[in-house]
Coordinates of C-alpha atoms in Angstrom, one line a residue:
X1 CA 88.2 -54.9 -67.1
X2 CA 91.2 -53.7 -69.1
X3 CA 94.4 -53.0 -67.3
X4 CA 96.0 -49.6 -68.0
X5 CA 99.6 -49.0 -67.7
X6 CA 101.3 -45.7 -67.6
X7 CA 104.7 -45.6 -69.3
X8 CA 107.2 -43.8 -67.0
X9 CA 110.1 -44.0 -69.4
X10 CA 110.2 -42.0 -72.6
X11 CA 110.1 -44.0 -75.9
X12 CA 113.5 -44.9 -77.3
X13 CA 114.2 -44.5 -81.0
X14 CA 116.7 -46.9 -82.6
X15 CA 118.7 -45.3 -85.5
X16 CA 118.4 -47.6 -88.5
X17 CA 122.1 -46.9 -89.1
X18 CA 124.3 -46.0 -86.1
X19 CA 125.3 -42.4 -86.2
X20 CA 128.9 -41.4 -85.5
X21 CA 129.5 -39.0 -82.6
X22 CA 132.2 -38.0 -80.2
X23 CA 132.3 -37.8 -76.5
X24 CA 134.6 -36.2 -73.9
X25 CA 134.9 -37.4 -70.3
X26 CA 134.6 -34.3 -68.1
X27 CA 134.4 -36.0 -64.6
X28 CA 135.3 -39.3 -63.0
X29 CA 134.1 -39.9 -59.4
X30 CA 133.3 -36.2 -59.0
X31 CA 136.9 -35.2 -60.0
X32 CA 137.0 -32.9 -63.1
X33 CA 139.3 -34.0 -65.8
X34 CA 140.2 -32.8 -69.3
X35 CA 140.2 -35.6 -71.9
X36 CA 140.5 -35.7 -75.7
X37 CA 137.4 -36.4 -77.7
X38 CA 136.8 -40.1 -78.5
X39 CA 134.8 -41.6 -81.3
X40 CA 131.6 -43.6 -80.7
X41 CA 128.3 -44.3 -82.5
X42 CA 124.8 -43.6 -81.2
X43 CA 122.6 -46.7 -81.4
X44 CA 119.4 -45.3 -79.9
X45 CA 118.1 -42.0 -78.5
X46 CA 115.3 -40.6 -76.4
X47 CA 114.7 -37.3 -74.6
X48 CA 116.3 -38.7 -71.5
X49 CA 119.2 -40.7 -72.8
X50 CA 121.1 -42.6 -75.5
X51 CA 123.0 -45.8 -76.1
X52 CA 126.6 -45.4 -77.3
X53 CA 128.9 -48.0 -78.9
X54 CA 132.7 -47.7 -78.8
X55 CA 135.9 -49.8 -78.7
X56 CA 137.0 -48.1 -75.5
X57 CA 136.6 -49.7 -72.0
X58 CA 135.8 -46.8 -69.7
X59 CA 135.4 -49.0 -66.6
X60 CA 132.1 -47.4 -66.0
X61 CA 130.7 -50.1 -63.8
X62 CA 133.3 -49.2 -61.1
X63 CA 133.3 -45.4 -61.6
X64 CA 130.9 -42.6 -61.9
X65 CA 131.6 -40.9 -65.2
X66 CA 130.2 -37.7 -66.6
X67 CA 130.7 -36.8 -70.2
X68 CA 129.8 -34.5 -73.1
X69 CA 128.2 -36.2 -76.1
X70 CA 128.7 -34.3 -79.4
X71 CA 126.3 -35.4 -82.1
X72 CA 124.9 -34.2 -85.3
X73 CA 121.2 -35.0 -86.0
X74 CA 119.4 -33.8 -89.0
X75 CA 122.3 -31.5 -89.9
X76 CA 122.4 -29.8 -86.5
X77 CA 125.4 -30.2 -84.2
X78 CA 124.6 -30.5 -80.5
X79 CA 126.5 -31.1 -77.2
X80 CA 124.8 -32.7 -74.3
X81 CA 126.0 -33.5 -70.8
X82 CA 125.3 -36.9 -69.4
X83 CA 126.2 -39.6 -66.9
X84 CA 127.1 -43.2 -67.8
X85 CA 124.4 -45.5 -66.1
X86 CA 125.7 -48.9 -67.3
X87 CA 128.3 -50.6 -69.4
X88 CA 128.1 -53.9 -71.3
X89 CA 130.9 -55.6 -73.2
X90 CA 130.7 -57.7 -76.4
X91 CA 133.8 -59.3 -77.9
X92 CA 136.0 -56.3 -78.5
X93 CA 133.4 -53.5 -78.1
X94 CA 131.5 -51.7 -75.3
X95 CA 128.0 -50.4 -75.1
X96 CA 127.1 -47.5 -72.7
X97 CA 123.8 -46.3 -71.4
X98 CA 123.9 -42.5 -71.0
X99 CA 121.4 -40.6 -69.0
X100 CA 121.3 -37.1 -70.6
X101 CA 121.0 -34.0 -68.4
X102 CA 118.8 -31.9 -70.6
X103 CA 116.8 -28.7 -70.2
X104 CA 113.3 -28.5 -71.7
X105 CA 114.4 -26.7 -74.9
X106 CA 117.1 -29.5 -75.5
X107 CA 114.5 -32.2 -75.0
X108 CA 112.2 -30.4 -77.5
X109 CA 115.0 -30.2 -80.0
X110 CA 115.9 -33.9 -79.7
X111 CA 112.2 -34.8 -80.2
X112 CA 112.0 -32.5 -83.3
X113 CA 115.1 -34.1 -84.7
X114 CA 113.7 -37.6 -84.1
X115 CA 110.5 -36.7 -85.8
X116 CA 112.5 -35.4 -88.8
X117 CA 114.5 -38.6 -88.9
X118 CA 111.3 -40.6 -88.7
X119 CA 109.9 -39.0 -91.9
X120 CA 113.0 -40.3 -93.7
X121 CA 112.7 -43.8 -92.1
X122 CA 116.0 -43.3 -90.2
X123 CA 114.6 -44.3 -86.8
X124 CA 112.2 -46.9 -85.4
X125 CA 110.5 -47.1 -82.0
X126 CA 111.9 -49.8 -79.6

């Protein structure tokens, strides 16, 4: 008898070349703030989140941080609100897992952009 598993998490798509983006912190521990945009790179993306890479230590393991991620995929600029779920450090860099807060039309747009990138071999499923 074959065991069936039901995937609960959406597929993640790793960009074959990290894509530059910017992010702005909008809230720390439920306190609104105004911050300048910072540069990062998107490593992977799904309809529920993304992984960012930056040189900045945001101390996200000790704080609840909400941000706006500004990215351009397939020639279209988009802004998405999200929450940092985890932070990992390597040498002088930091990786962040971002849970995106998307409405259905934004999820559909991300999936359409991912499909377009896949036709040009710019993403792979991980």
